[in-house]
Structure formats: structure tokens, C-alpha cells
Amino acid sequence: MDSVGIGGAPDAGAFFNDGTPDTGANTLGHIAQACARGEADEGRSGPLRLPVMDRLGLGAALRLASGIEAPGLGAAPEGLWGAASEVSKGKDTPSGHWELAGLPVPWDWHYFPDTQPAFPQTLTDRVCELAGTEGTLANCHGSGTVMLERFGAEHLRTGWPICYTSADSVFQIAAHEESFGLDRLLELCARIAPTLHEMKVGRVIARPFVGEPGAFRRTGNRHDYAIRPPEPVLTNWVQDAGGRVHAVGKIGDIFSMEGIDEVHKGDDATLMEHMGRLVDTAGDGSLTFANFVEFDSLYGHRRDVAGYARALEWFDAGLGALLPRLRDDDILVLTADHGNDPTWAGTDHTRERVPVLVAGRGAGALGQLAFADVGASVAAHLGARSTGPGRSFL
């Protein structure tokens, strides 16, 4: 559940949003409190309602992580539940996912300064060379929708790619699918990625969009070009044990297809359909690794509390339809990669602990965990050999 943090990270004070430390950030807790106060009633109303996840232990995990008693999240847990803390020095997608898969990031990521220009001239020159343009646009920190509003019309006029970054270790290139060309954008990102990876920038992200000035919109053809994990991770361990690995959402991109057999993409509604099909059809010993990104991309970064609450309630209902279909020897693990508190300062991720909820292995408290324990536990369940630092809680 991309960005569904539960507060309480012991090192939150070392991470910032617009100069404000993340101390006290709590994605789930603050959403639940806002809902209870009637401040998140757009498209929904009343207290946050997550009965399925709460029965698995979501409210209990929130209390363990941060001490918050969230309205509507007080059920007695019927699953295994705990809270996990990250040790990697980043609150970004690759850091969280790699560590959940058993590999804490072994280096410091490179981040671009919040200045204009944000990028070194040598990098900009290389982008221009590969794109065949005389320049680029933006060259700054910013959110994707704002970049389109500010530079989309000029992009159509000049043909120059829009290059921007964020507080994460990313280099993003936005271009119009029709006037610039989708294939051309993807080729540009693929060719510039090795340069960024040498700098230890985690991801190059292609951000295609369509439309006209005043009505631009991003499409579903985003593609992430991430650094390849330097050591084997959960997906490799499962393959080595003879299991197949299904990547749902952007998992294949995050791991640069390391240990991935099949990819299943789409918006979150489509991903839930993929999950339902794979629950029924994935073979014994297989791993289905999913990332539901819209909590983060549509609502967290945009600081949309009501939208985030709607997404959580939608996901909870979808989960309720999946759980009865698990076989006796299946488990389903719910967790997150970082936080993105929609009530917080700025627009970036927040450093938080994350829930760890397990269906299919009875009920009980797991306590405080490490991110890497998740990968070790899934590997143990599937009979795969784990080579990371995590310990199985199963």
C-alpha cells in the first residue's frame, strides 16, 4: 500500500518537508482524525471505515507504532500484526521496496539541490544531445501536475523535454505523447538512465502526458528506470526455489525486472482485478508482489485527505473480496514502503513506520519489526533461502 505509513519512525527528525522535520507525521492516524472531525467528507462522509484491515490488526499496529488511538480503528486483531521501521537512509520508493525485499540500500542516494537550475550543466547537455533538442525546460524541483501547468504549453511550442526532480532521488522527464512521441520519450529515459545511475540517482521516470494548454493530463504509460539491486532480493530467492514471481503495478520497474517472471500493470482498479485473478490462478510456491500506487501519487503528494480516505476505503472493500479466496496454505501480507501524510507540510514523502498485517497464519502480535523481516518471512513461507539481514516472524 504505497505510502500508508503509521507514524512513529524513530529517526523522523532527520527527514524534512519544506524545512519542517517529519517528527509527528502520521499518514493513517491523521487521515482517521480528519475524517472523525468531518474534514474529509468530499466523496465520502464520517469516520474512516476500514473494517477488513482493522480486523487484521491495522488499528493495533497504528497504536504500537505511534501511540495514536484512531477513531474507527479499534477492532480486536484476528491476524498477525506489527509495525516495521526502515534503516535505509531514504524515504523513497526504491529504498522502501528493496528493504522490504530483504536488501537495505547499501549507499547514500544522490539528491539534486532545491535550486534553479537543479541539474549540473553536463547532465542537461547530455539530455539535449540524446533528445536532439537545443535545451530543456523546468530544471527544478516540482510536482508533476504543476510542471505541466507551468511548462506544458512551452513544451508544445519548442519540443524541449520538461526535466524536474523532487525530494526523492529521481530525475523525471515529461513529454507530450503525440507531439514529442511516447517511444521517443521512453528511449530518451532509457539512454540517460545509466548516467543518472552512476551518480546514484535511484530512478529516471518517464512522465508522458496528453491534452492541450489548460487541460493537460498524465497518462498511464509512465515507466521507471531504476538502479538494479546490487545483491539478490526476495524475488530472486523465490525464483531460485523454483517459484514464479508476478509483479503487479510498478514492482517490475522498481526492481529493474530482477527476479520477475510476469508483469501486470494498470491503474489501481485494474491492479485489484489482477490480484483477484492471481489469487485464483498463481501456482504453488509463487509470489505475487503488488504495489498500489494511487494512495501516494494521486492523494498523498497532492495533500488530498478526502481522496486518500476514499482510496483506503475502496482498497479495504477490495481486500474483503480477496481474503475469502485464499487457500489454506496461502498468506497475504499488507505493508507499505514509507509515509505520505496528506496533512503535513510540503508535498513529499514522510518518514514513518509502516504496518505489517498477515492473513492466513492465525492471530497474534508481532511487535516492532525491521522492514527486511518482511522479505525473510515471505521467503520462509515459500521455502526459499533468504540471504538478507531480516529474520522470519512466521
mmCIF file of C-alpha atoms in Angstrom:
data_model
loop_
_atom_site.group_PDB
_atom_site.id
_atom_site.type_symbol
_atom_site.label_atom_id
_atom_site.label_comp_id
_atom_site.label_asym_id
_atom_site.label_seq_id
_atom_site.Cartn_x
_atom_site.Cartn_y
_atom_site.Cartn_z
ATOM 1 C CA MET A 1 0.000 0.000 0.000
ATOM 2 C CA ASP A 2 2.238 2.760 -1.325
ATOM 3 C CA SER A 3 2.801 5.431 1.369
ATOM 4 C CA VAL A 4 0.340 4.120 4.007
ATOM 5 C CA GLY A 5 2.561 4.962 6.970
ATOM 6 C CA ILE A 6 1.540 4.808 10.633
ATOM 7 C CA GLY A 7 3.904 7.355 12.203
ATOM 8 C CA GLY A 8 6.433 6.821 14.939
ATOM 9 C CA ALA A 9 9.664 6.494 12.929
ATOM 10 C CA PRO A 10 12.465 6.939 15.488
ATOM 11 C CA ASP A 11 14.599 8.954 13.042
ATOM 12 C CA ALA A 12 11.804 11.109 11.567
ATOM 13 C CA GLY A 13 13.503 14.275 12.787
ATOM 14 C CA ALA A 14 16.328 13.738 10.295
ATOM 15 C CA PHE A 15 13.933 13.972 7.304
ATOM 16 C CA PHE A 16 12.219 17.149 6.130
ATOM 17 C CA ASN A 17 9.341 18.616 4.108
ATOM 18 C CA ASP A 18 9.797 22.279 3.142
ATOM 19 C CA GLY A 19 12.158 22.705 6.076
ATOM 20 C CA THR A 20 9.772 21.050 8.554
ATOM 21 C CA PRO A 21 11.056 17.839 10.183
ATOM 22 C CA ASP A 22 8.860 14.774 9.756
ATOM 23 C CA THR A 23 8.625 14.307 13.526
ATOM 24 C CA GLY A 24 4.977 13.578 14.275
ATOM 25 C CA ALA A 25 3.937 12.804 10.699
ATOM 26 C CA ASN A 26 1.349 10.028 10.630
ATOM 27 C CA THR A 27 -0.412 9.269 7.355
ATOM 28 C CA LEU A 28 -3.083 6.850 8.611
ATOM 29 C CA GLY A 29 -3.543 8.426 12.027
ATOM 30 C CA HIS A 30 -4.022 11.953 10.751
ATOM 31 C CA ILE A 31 -6.396 10.833 7.993
ATOM 32 C CA ALA A 32 -8.529 8.977 10.558
ATOM 33 C CA GLN A 33 -8.596 12.020 12.838
ATOM 34 C CA ALA A 34 -9.554 14.344 9.984
ATOM 35 C CA CYS A 35 -12.367 12.011 8.944
ATOM 36 C CA ALA A 36 -13.714 11.891 12.505
ATOM 37 C CA ARG A 37 -13.763 15.712 12.612
ATOM 38 C CA GLY A 38 -15.784 15.868 9.389
ATOM 39 C CA GLU A 39 -12.874 17.364 7.438
ATOM 40 C CA ALA A 40 -12.699 14.669 4.747
ATOM 41 C CA ASP A 41 -16.288 14.435 3.504
ATOM 42 C CA GLU A 42 -15.688 15.042 -0.198
ATOM 43 C CA GLY A 43 -16.992 11.907 -1.953
ATOM 44 C CA ARG A 44 -17.413 10.136 1.390
ATOM 45 C CA SER A 45 -18.506 11.023 4.920
ATOM 46 C CA GLY A 46 -17.950 10.322 8.597
ATOM 47 C CA PRO A 47 -15.240 8.349 10.394
ATOM 48 C CA LEU A 48 -12.714 6.347 8.396
ATOM 49 C CA ARG A 49 -14.152 2.870 7.756
ATOM 50 C CA LEU A 50 -11.579 0.107 7.220
ATOM 51 C CA PRO A 51 -13.233 -2.938 8.829
ATOM 52 C CA VAL A 52 -11.249 -5.601 6.963
ATOM 53 C CA MET A 53 -7.788 -4.211 7.637
ATOM 54 C CA ASP A 54 -8.736 -3.211 11.170
ATOM 55 C CA ARG A 55 -9.745 -6.799 11.937
ATOM 56 C CA LEU A 56 -6.331 -7.907 10.663
ATOM 57 C CA GLY A 57 -4.713 -5.518 13.156
ATOM 58 C CA LEU A 58 -4.341 -2.134 11.420
ATOM 59 C CA GLY A 59 -5.527 -0.065 14.375
ATOM 60 C CA ALA A 60 -3.382 -2.103 16.758
ATOM 61 C CA ALA A 61 -0.323 -1.573 14.542
ATOM 62 C CA LEU A 62 -1.012 2.162 14.487
ATOM 63 C CA ARG A 63 -1.158 2.279 18.285
ATOM 64 C CA LEU A 64 2.059 0.264 18.544
ATOM 65 C CA ALA A 65 3.923 2.481 16.078
ATOM 66 C CA SER A 66 2.876 5.891 17.302
ATOM 67 C CA GLY A 67 0.533 5.648 20.283
ATOM 68 C CA ILE A 68 -2.383 7.151 18.360
ATOM 69 C CA GLU A 69 -5.883 5.893 19.150
ATOM 70 C CA ALA A 70 -7.543 6.466 15.800
ATOM 71 C CA PRO A 71 -11.325 6.852 15.654
ATOM 72 C CA GLY A 72 -12.893 3.816 13.975
ATOM 73 C CA LEU A 73 -9.769 1.640 14.235
ATOM 74 C CA GLY A 74 -10.266 -0.256 17.484
ATOM 75 C CA ALA A 75 -11.061 -3.838 16.462
ATOM 76 C CA ALA A 76 -9.553 -6.840 18.242
ATOM 77 C CA PRO A 77 -6.975 -8.228 15.775
ATOM 78 C CA GLU A 78 -7.753 -11.509 14.025
ATOM 79 C CA GLY A 79 -4.477 -11.611 12.050
ATOM 80 C CA LEU A 80 -0.789 -11.249 12.785
ATOM 81 C CA TRP A 81 0.118 -7.605 13.207
ATOM 82 C CA GLY A 82 3.148 -5.437 13.888
ATOM 83 C CA ALA A 83 4.955 -2.233 12.924
ATOM 84 C CA ALA A 84 8.168 -2.057 10.889
ATOM 85 C CA SER A 85 10.962 0.533 10.890
ATOM 86 C CA GLU A 86 13.332 1.296 7.993
ATOM 87 C CA VAL A 87 17.107 1.648 8.259
ATOM 88 C CA SER A 88 17.889 2.779 4.680
ATOM 89 C CA LYS A 89 18.719 6.485 4.506
ATOM 90 C CA GLY A 90 15.830 7.395 2.260
ATOM 91 C CA LYS A 91 12.055 7.731 2.395
ATOM 92 C CA ASP A 92 11.589 6.850 -1.257
ATOM 93 C CA THR A 93 10.154 4.017 -3.322
ATOM 94 C CA PRO A 94 13.351 2.027 -4.088
ATOM 95 C CA SER A 95 14.642 2.285 -0.511
ATOM 96 C CA GLY A 96 11.397 1.012 0.977
ATOM 97 C CA HIS A 97 10.803 -1.752 -1.547
ATOM 98 C CA TRP A 98 14.368 -3.035 -1.626
ATOM 99 C CA GLU A 99 14.474 -3.202 2.153
ATOM 100 C CA LEU A 100 11.075 -4.932 2.359
ATOM 101 C CA ALA A 101 12.528 -7.439 -0.111
ATOM 102 C CA GLY A 102 15.484 -8.053 2.186
ATOM 103 C CA LEU A 103 18.107 -5.557 0.995
ATOM 104 C CA PRO A 104 18.703 -2.306 2.906
ATOM 105 C CA VAL A 105 20.167 0.235 0.497
ATOM 106 C CA PRO A 106 23.970 -0.052 0.832
ATOM 107 C CA TRP A 107 24.775 3.529 -0.234
ATOM 108 C CA ASP A 108 23.595 7.113 0.116
ATOM 109 C CA TRP A 109 21.336 8.202 -2.745
ATOM 110 C CA HIS A 110 22.200 11.339 -4.704
ATOM 111 C CA TYR A 111 19.646 14.145 -4.355
ATOM 112 C CA PHE A 112 19.518 17.237 -6.530
ATOM 113 C CA PRO A 113 19.576 20.615 -4.724
ATOM 114 C CA ASP A 114 16.379 22.642 -4.463
ATOM 115 C CA THR A 115 17.821 25.390 -6.619
ATOM 116 C CA GLN A 116 17.279 26.589 -10.153
ATOM 117 C CA PRO A 117 18.947 25.182 -12.081
ATOM 118 C CA ALA A 118 18.791 21.945 -10.107
ATOM 119 C CA PHE A 119 20.889 19.871 -12.514
ATOM 120 C CA PRO A 120 24.563 20.163 -13.483
ATOM 121 C CA GLN A 121 25.148 21.554 -16.948
ATOM 122 C CA THR A 122 26.873 18.368 -18.088
ATOM 123 C CA LEU A 123 23.690 16.389 -17.369
ATOM 124 C CA THR A 124 21.481 18.900 -19.164
ATOM 125 C CA ASP A 125 23.822 18.864 -22.154
ATOM 126 C CA ARG A 126 23.642 15.082 -22.322
ATOM 127 C CA VAL A 127 19.824 15.137 -22.245
ATOM 128 C CA CYS A 128 19.802 17.663 -25.084
ATOM 129 C CA GLU A 129 22.227 15.541 -27.078
ATOM 130 C CA LEU A 130 20.102 12.404 -26.675
ATOM 131 C CA ALA A 131 16.808 14.228 -27.283
ATOM 132 C CA GLY A 132 18.112 16.171 -30.264
ATOM 133 C CA THR A 133 16.943 19.479 -28.800
ATOM 134 C CA GLU A 134 18.642 22.801 -28.092
ATOM 135 C CA GLY A 135 17.514 22.893 -24.487
ATOM 136 C CA THR A 136 15.280 21.548 -21.722
ATOM 137 C CA LEU A 137 12.512 23.098 -19.637
ATOM 138 C CA ALA A 138 11.983 23.400 -15.865
ATOM 139 C CA ASN A 139 15.322 22.182 -14.426
ATOM 140 C CA CYS A 140 13.932 22.489 -10.905
ATOM 141 C CA HIS A 141 12.076 20.795 -8.073
ATOM 142 C CA GLY A 142 8.310 20.481 -8.507
ATOM 143 C CA SER A 143 5.254 18.256 -8.623
ATOM 144 C CA GLY A 144 4.282 16.733 -11.942
ATOM 145 C CA THR A 145 0.935 18.439 -12.362
ATOM 146 C CA VAL A 146 2.460 21.845 -11.615
ATOM 147 C CA MET A 147 5.231 21.192 -14.129
ATOM 148 C CA LEU A 148 2.639 20.563 -16.838
ATOM 149 C CA GLU A 149 0.747 23.728 -15.956
ATOM 150 C CA ARG A 150 3.915 25.838 -15.991
ATOM 151 C CA PHE A 151 5.795 24.353 -18.924
ATOM 152 C CA GLY A 152 3.354 22.265 -20.996
ATOM 153 C CA ALA A 153 2.493 24.970 -23.497
ATOM 154 C CA GLU A 154 6.159 25.921 -23.977
ATOM 155 C CA HIS A 155 6.979 22.231 -24.433
ATOM 156 C CA LEU A 156 4.456 22.026 -27.285
ATOM 157 C CA ARG A 157 5.946 25.169 -28.857
ATOM 158 C CA THR A 158 9.641 24.268 -28.546
ATOM 159 C CA GLY A 159 9.665 20.473 -28.397
ATOM 160 C CA TRP A 160 12.041 20.630 -25.421
ATOM 161 C CA PRO A 161 11.618 17.940 -22.726
ATOM 162 C CA ILE A 162 10.460 19.014 -19.246
ATOM 163 C CA CYS A 163 13.067 17.842 -16.715
ATOM 164 C CA TYR A 164 12.416 18.079 -12.986
ATOM 165 C CA THR A 165 13.040 16.354 -9.666
ATOM 166 C CA SER A 166 11.704 16.188 -6.098
ATOM 167 C CA ALA A 167 12.947 15.499 -2.594
ATOM 168 C CA ASP A 168 13.404 11.878 -3.734
ATOM 169 C CA SER A 169 16.423 10.636 -5.645
ATOM 170 C CA VAL A 170 14.752 10.941 -9.055
ATOM 171 C CA PHE A 171 15.194 12.549 -12.463
ATOM 172 C CA GLN A 172 11.851 12.935 -14.242
ATOM 173 C CA ILE A 173 11.211 13.767 -17.871
ATOM 174 C CA ALA A 174 7.745 14.798 -19.018
ATOM 175 C CA ALA A 175 6.822 14.978 -22.690
ATOM 176 C CA HIS A 176 3.672 15.013 -24.795
ATOM 177 C CA GLU A 177 2.842 11.563 -26.163
ATOM 178 C CA GLU A 178 1.760 12.921 -29.539
ATOM 179 C CA SER A 179 3.912 15.971 -30.292
ATOM 180 C CA PHE A 180 7.132 14.598 -28.730
ATOM 181 C CA GLY A 181 6.285 10.910 -29.067
ATOM 182 C CA LEU A 182 5.913 8.210 -26.437
ATOM 183 C CA ASP A 183 8.553 5.906 -27.905
ATOM 184 C CA ARG A 184 10.975 8.824 -28.204
ATOM 185 C CA LEU A 185 10.416 9.729 -24.533
ATOM 186 C CA LEU A 186 10.949 6.162 -23.365
ATOM 187 C CA GLU A 187 14.107 5.833 -25.455
ATOM 188 C CA LEU A 188 15.430 9.121 -24.059
ATOM 189 C CA CYS A 189 14.852 7.961 -20.472
ATOM 190 C CA ALA A 190 16.406 4.558 -21.120
ATOM 191 C CA ARG A 191 19.513 6.119 -22.673
ATOM 192 C CA ILE A 192 20.055 8.775 -19.980
ATOM 193 C CA ALA A 193 19.403 6.326 -17.116
ATOM 194 C CA PRO A 194 22.949 4.865 -16.958
ATOM 195 C CA THR A 195 24.370 8.366 -16.464
ATOM 196 C CA LEU A 196 21.987 9.014 -13.561
ATOM 197 C CA HIS A 197 22.575 5.578 -12.056
ATOM 198 C CA GLU A 198 26.332 6.223 -11.995
ATOM 199 C CA MET A 199 25.514 9.293 -9.893
ATOM 200 C CA LYS A 200 23.464 7.039 -7.547
ATOM 201 C CA VAL A 201 20.201 8.698 -8.564
ATOM 202 C CA GLY A 202 17.642 6.000 -7.841
ATOM 203 C CA ARG A 203 15.227 6.387 -10.748
ATOM 204 C CA VAL A 204 14.723 8.046 -14.088
ATOM 205 C CA ILE A 205 10.964 8.370 -14.626
ATOM 206 C CA ALA A 206 9.250 8.874 -17.973
ATOM 207 C CA ARG A 207 6.147 11.048 -17.423
ATOM 208 C CA PRO A 208 4.107 11.098 -20.664
ATOM 209 C CA PHE A 209 1.080 13.359 -20.936
ATOM 210 C CA VAL A 210 -1.575 14.387 -23.436
ATOM 211 C CA GLY A 211 -4.008 17.263 -23.922
ATOM 212 C CA GLU A 212 -3.888 20.960 -24.642
ATOM 213 C CA PRO A 213 -2.856 24.011 -22.584
ATOM 214 C CA GLY A 214 -5.166 24.279 -19.612
ATOM 215 C CA ALA A 215 -6.206 20.641 -19.947
ATOM 216 C CA PHE A 216 -3.041 18.536 -19.783
ATOM 217 C CA ARG A 217 -3.230 15.144 -18.095
ATOM 218 C CA ARG A 218 -0.679 12.430 -17.435
ATOM 219 C CA THR A 219 -1.292 9.022 -18.987
ATOM 220 C CA GLY A 220 -0.836 5.504 -17.668
ATOM 221 C CA ASN A 221 2.315 4.986 -19.760
ATOM 222 C CA ARG A 222 4.713 6.084 -17.026
ATOM 223 C CA HIS A 223 7.877 3.984 -16.864
ATOM 224 C CA ASP A 224 10.539 3.920 -14.147
ATOM 225 C CA TYR A 225 14.166 3.135 -14.970
ATOM 226 C CA ALA A 226 15.580 2.175 -11.577
ATOM 227 C CA ILE A 227 19.037 1.150 -10.428
ATOM 228 C CA ARG A 228 19.374 -2.595 -10.407
ATOM 229 C CA PRO A 229 19.627 -4.050 -6.867
ATOM 230 C CA PRO A 230 23.294 -4.884 -6.242
ATOM 231 C CA GLU A 231 22.504 -8.142 -4.425
ATOM 232 C CA PRO A 232 19.778 -10.822 -4.659
ATOM 233 C CA VAL A 233 16.420 -9.909 -3.134
ATOM 234 C CA LEU A 234 13.169 -11.728 -2.338
ATOM 235 C CA THR A 235 12.148 -12.055 -5.979
ATOM 236 C CA ASN A 236 15.461 -13.789 -6.792
ATOM 237 C CA TRP A 237 15.173 -16.031 -3.740
ATOM 238 C CA VAL A 238 11.720 -17.226 -4.805
ATOM 239 C CA GLN A 239 12.858 -17.913 -8.368
ATOM 240 C CA ASP A 240 15.881 -19.821 -7.075
ATOM 241 C CA ALA A 241 13.480 -22.012 -5.081
ATOM 242 C CA GLY A 242 11.503 -22.793 -8.250
ATOM 243 C CA GLY A 243 8.628 -20.358 -7.747
ATOM 244 C CA ARG A 244 7.238 -17.863 -10.253
ATOM 245 C CA VAL A 245 7.097 -14.167 -9.421
ATOM 246 C CA HIS A 246 4.221 -11.952 -10.552
ATOM 247 C CA ALA A 247 4.860 -8.187 -10.433
ATOM 248 C CA VAL A 248 1.635 -6.189 -10.070
ATOM 249 C CA GLY A 249 1.883 -2.444 -10.683
ATOM 250 C CA LYS A 250 5.326 -0.826 -10.781
ATOM 251 C CA ILE A 251 7.169 -3.641 -8.963
ATOM 252 C CA GLY A 252 8.951 -4.731 -12.150
ATOM 253 C CA ASP A 253 10.262 -1.199 -12.680
ATOM 254 C CA ILE A 254 11.371 -0.797 -9.044
ATOM 255 C CA PHE A 255 13.489 -3.950 -9.193
ATOM 256 C CA SER A 256 14.662 -3.469 -12.810
ATOM 257 C CA MET A 257 12.953 -6.809 -13.578
ATOM 258 C CA GLU A 258 15.314 -8.680 -11.253
ATOM 259 C CA GLY A 259 13.612 -11.961 -10.374
ATOM 260 C CA ILE A 260 10.367 -11.097 -12.204
ATOM 261 C CA ASP A 261 8.559 -13.601 -14.428
ATOM 262 C CA GLU A 262 5.362 -11.738 -15.358
ATOM 263 C CA VAL A 263 4.250 -8.097 -15.167
ATOM 264 C CA HIS A 264 0.655 -6.964 -14.670
ATOM 265 C CA LYS A 265 0.044 -3.193 -14.966
ATOM 266 C CA GLY A 266 -2.795 -0.679 -14.941
ATOM 267 C CA ASP A 267 -4.485 1.787 -12.621
ATOM 268 C CA ASP A 268 -5.286 0.626 -9.101
ATOM 269 C CA ALA A 269 -8.741 -0.631 -10.063
ATOM 270 C CA THR A 270 -7.163 -2.791 -12.767
ATOM 271 C CA LEU A 271 -4.474 -3.957 -10.331
ATOM 272 C CA MET A 272 -7.183 -5.186 -7.952
ATOM 273 C CA GLU A 273 -8.615 -7.217 -10.838
ATOM 274 C CA HIS A 274 -5.155 -8.674 -11.488
ATOM 275 C CA MET A 275 -4.877 -9.565 -7.800
ATOM 276 C CA GLY A 276 -8.226 -11.357 -7.868
ATOM 277 C CA ARG A 277 -7.190 -13.382 -10.894
ATOM 278 C CA LEU A 278 -3.785 -14.254 -9.453
ATOM 279 C CA VAL A 279 -5.245 -15.336 -6.110
ATOM 280 C CA ASP A 280 -7.128 -17.958 -8.113
ATOM 281 C CA THR A 281 -4.523 -18.900 -10.729
ATOM 282 C CA ALA A 282 -0.965 -18.352 -9.425
ATOM 283 C CA GLY A 283 0.726 -21.681 -8.846
ATOM 284 C CA ASP A 284 2.126 -23.258 -5.700
ATOM 285 C CA GLY A 285 5.332 -21.633 -4.481
ATOM 286 C CA SER A 286 4.613 -18.404 -6.343
ATOM 287 C CA LEU A 287 4.969 -14.832 -5.128
ATOM 288 C CA THR A 288 2.569 -12.090 -6.181
ATOM 289 C CA PHE A 289 4.219 -8.762 -5.286
ATOM 290 C CA ALA A 290 1.908 -5.767 -5.750
ATOM 291 C CA ASN A 291 2.216 -2.004 -5.405
ATOM 292 C CA PHE A 292 -0.993 0.039 -5.235
ATOM 293 C CA VAL A 293 0.459 3.449 -6.057
ATOM 294 C CA GLU A 294 -2.520 5.813 -6.139
ATOM 295 C CA PHE A 295 -2.612 6.401 -2.365
ATOM 296 C CA ASP A 296 0.742 8.098 -2.925
ATOM 297 C CA SER A 297 0.607 9.521 -6.431
ATOM 298 C CA LEU A 298 -2.953 10.879 -6.524
ATOM 299 C CA TYR A 299 -3.602 11.825 -2.917
ATOM 300 C CA GLY A 300 -0.509 11.905 -0.683
ATOM 301 C CA HIS A 301 1.654 14.207 -2.792
ATOM 302 C CA ARG A 302 -1.352 16.397 -3.570
ATOM 303 C CA ARG A 303 -2.247 16.621 0.144
ATOM 304 C CA ASP A 304 -5.795 15.413 -0.576
ATOM 305 C CA VAL A 305 -7.065 13.984 2.714
ATOM 306 C CA ALA A 306 -10.541 13.082 1.480
ATOM 307 C CA GLY A 307 -9.175 11.435 -1.653
ATOM 308 C CA TYR A 308 -6.716 9.386 0.383
ATOM 309 C CA ALA A 309 -9.537 8.294 2.723
ATOM 310 C CA ARG A 310 -11.685 7.259 -0.242
ATOM 311 C CA ALA A 311 -8.805 5.232 -1.663
ATOM 312 C CA LEU A 312 -8.247 3.462 1.662
ATOM 313 C CA GLU A 313 -11.926 2.569 1.966
ATOM 314 C CA TRP A 314 -12.035 1.337 -1.639
ATOM 315 C CA PHE A 315 -8.956 -0.806 -1.059
ATOM 316 C CA ASP A 316 -10.397 -2.245 2.148
ATOM 317 C CA ALA A 317 -13.541 -3.332 0.317
ATOM 318 C CA GLY A 318 -11.477 -4.957 -2.437
ATOM 319 C CA LEU A 319 -9.372 -6.745 0.133
ATOM 320 C CA GLY A 320 -12.527 -8.080 1.747
ATOM 321 C CA ALA A 321 -13.394 -9.799 -1.524
ATOM 322 C CA LEU A 322 -9.915 -11.335 -1.866
ATOM 323 C CA LEU A 323 -9.369 -12.802 1.591
ATOM 324 C CA PRO A 324 -12.082 -15.494 1.477
ATOM 325 C CA ARG A 325 -10.469 -16.864 -1.690
ATOM 326 C CA LEU A 326 -7.073 -17.603 -0.107
ATOM 327 C CA ARG A 327 -6.236 -21.298 0.069
ATOM 328 C CA ASP A 328 -5.344 -22.966 3.352
ATOM 329 C CA ASP A 329 -1.600 -22.640 2.704
ATOM 330 C CA ASP A 330 -1.687 -19.078 1.291
ATOM 331 C CA ILE A 331 -0.736 -15.955 3.180
ATOM 332 C CA LEU A 332 -1.416 -12.330 2.317
ATOM 333 C CA VAL A 333 0.922 -9.680 3.738
ATOM 334 C CA LEU A 334 -0.024 -5.992 3.820
ATOM 335 C CA THR A 335 2.620 -3.333 4.373
ATOM 336 C CA ALA A 336 3.920 -0.035 2.976
ATOM 337 C CA ASP A 337 7.193 1.496 1.798
ATOM 338 C CA HIS A 338 7.106 4.914 3.562
ATOM 339 C CA GLY A 339 4.543 7.555 4.542
ATOM 340 C CA ASN A 340 2.988 10.475 2.674
ATOM 341 C CA ASP A 341 0.924 12.316 5.271
ATOM 342 C CA PRO A 342 -1.640 14.450 3.365
ATOM 343 C CA THR A 343 -1.969 16.775 6.377
ATOM 344 C CA TRP A 344 1.781 17.526 6.505
ATOM 345 C CA ALA A 345 3.865 20.438 5.259
ATOM 346 C CA GLY A 346 5.238 20.278 1.733
ATOM 347 C CA THR A 347 4.384 17.687 -0.890
ATOM 348 C CA ASP A 348 6.964 14.956 -0.317
ATOM 349 C CA HIS A 349 7.021 11.571 1.406
ATOM 350 C CA THR A 350 7.142 11.437 5.194
ATOM 351 C CA ARG A 351 9.454 9.228 7.263
ATOM 352 C CA GLU A 352 7.213 6.786 9.167
ATOM 353 C CA ARG A 353 6.916 3.261 10.431
ATOM 354 C CA VAL A 354 4.640 1.014 8.368
ATOM 355 C CA PRO A 355 2.049 -1.622 9.264
ATOM 356 C CA VAL A 356 2.736 -5.322 8.777
ATOM 357 C CA LEU A 357 -0.501 -7.337 8.661
ATOM 358 C CA VAL A 358 -0.653 -11.040 7.819
ATOM 359 C CA ALA A 359 -3.766 -13.021 6.888
ATOM 360 C CA GLY A 360 -3.621 -16.807 6.788
ATOM 361 C CA ARG A 361 -1.412 -17.586 9.795
ATOM 362 C CA GLY A 362 -3.716 -17.022 12.762
ATOM 363 C CA ALA A 363 -3.748 -14.083 15.167
ATOM 364 C CA GLY A 364 -1.065 -12.523 17.345
ATOM 365 C CA ALA A 365 1.186 -9.553 17.983
ATOM 366 C CA LEU A 366 4.495 -9.475 16.079
ATOM 367 C CA GLY A 367 5.796 -6.376 17.854
ATOM 368 C CA GLN A 368 8.352 -3.972 16.396
ATOM 369 C CA LEU A 369 9.909 -5.342 13.206
ATOM 370 C CA ALA A 370 12.514 -4.437 10.613
ATOM 371 C CA PHE A 371 11.485 -3.860 7.001
ATOM 372 C CA ALA A 372 13.812 -6.712 5.990
ATOM 373 C CA ASP A 373 11.876 -9.118 8.235
ATOM 374 C CA VAL A 374 9.015 -8.969 5.734
ATOM 375 C CA GLY A 375 11.099 -10.415 2.902
ATOM 376 C CA ALA A 376 12.646 -13.046 5.173
ATOM 377 C CA SER A 377 9.194 -14.140 6.346
ATOM 378 C CA VAL A 378 7.718 -14.429 2.848
ATOM 379 C CA ALA A 379 10.774 -16.419 1.765
ATOM 380 C CA ALA A 380 10.390 -18.759 4.752
ATOM 381 C CA HIS A 381 6.728 -19.334 3.944
ATOM 382 C CA LEU A 382 7.621 -20.261 0.351
ATOM 383 C CA GLY A 383 10.558 -22.461 1.323
ATOM 384 C CA ALA A 384 13.078 -20.094 -0.263
ATOM 385 C CA ARG A 385 16.528 -19.380 1.130
ATOM 386 C CA SER A 386 16.914 -15.824 2.399
ATOM 387 C CA THR A 387 20.345 -14.197 2.158
ATOM 388 C CA GLY A 388 19.442 -10.817 3.664
ATOM 389 C CA PRO A 389 19.637 -9.497 7.251
ATOM 390 C CA GLY A 390 15.940 -9.979 8.041
ATOM 391 C CA ARG A 391 14.504 -12.629 10.372
ATOM 392 C CA SER A 392 11.281 -14.508 9.721
ATOM 393 C CA PHE A 393 8.397 -13.775 12.073
ATOM 394 C CA LEU A 394 6.417 -16.796 10.854
#
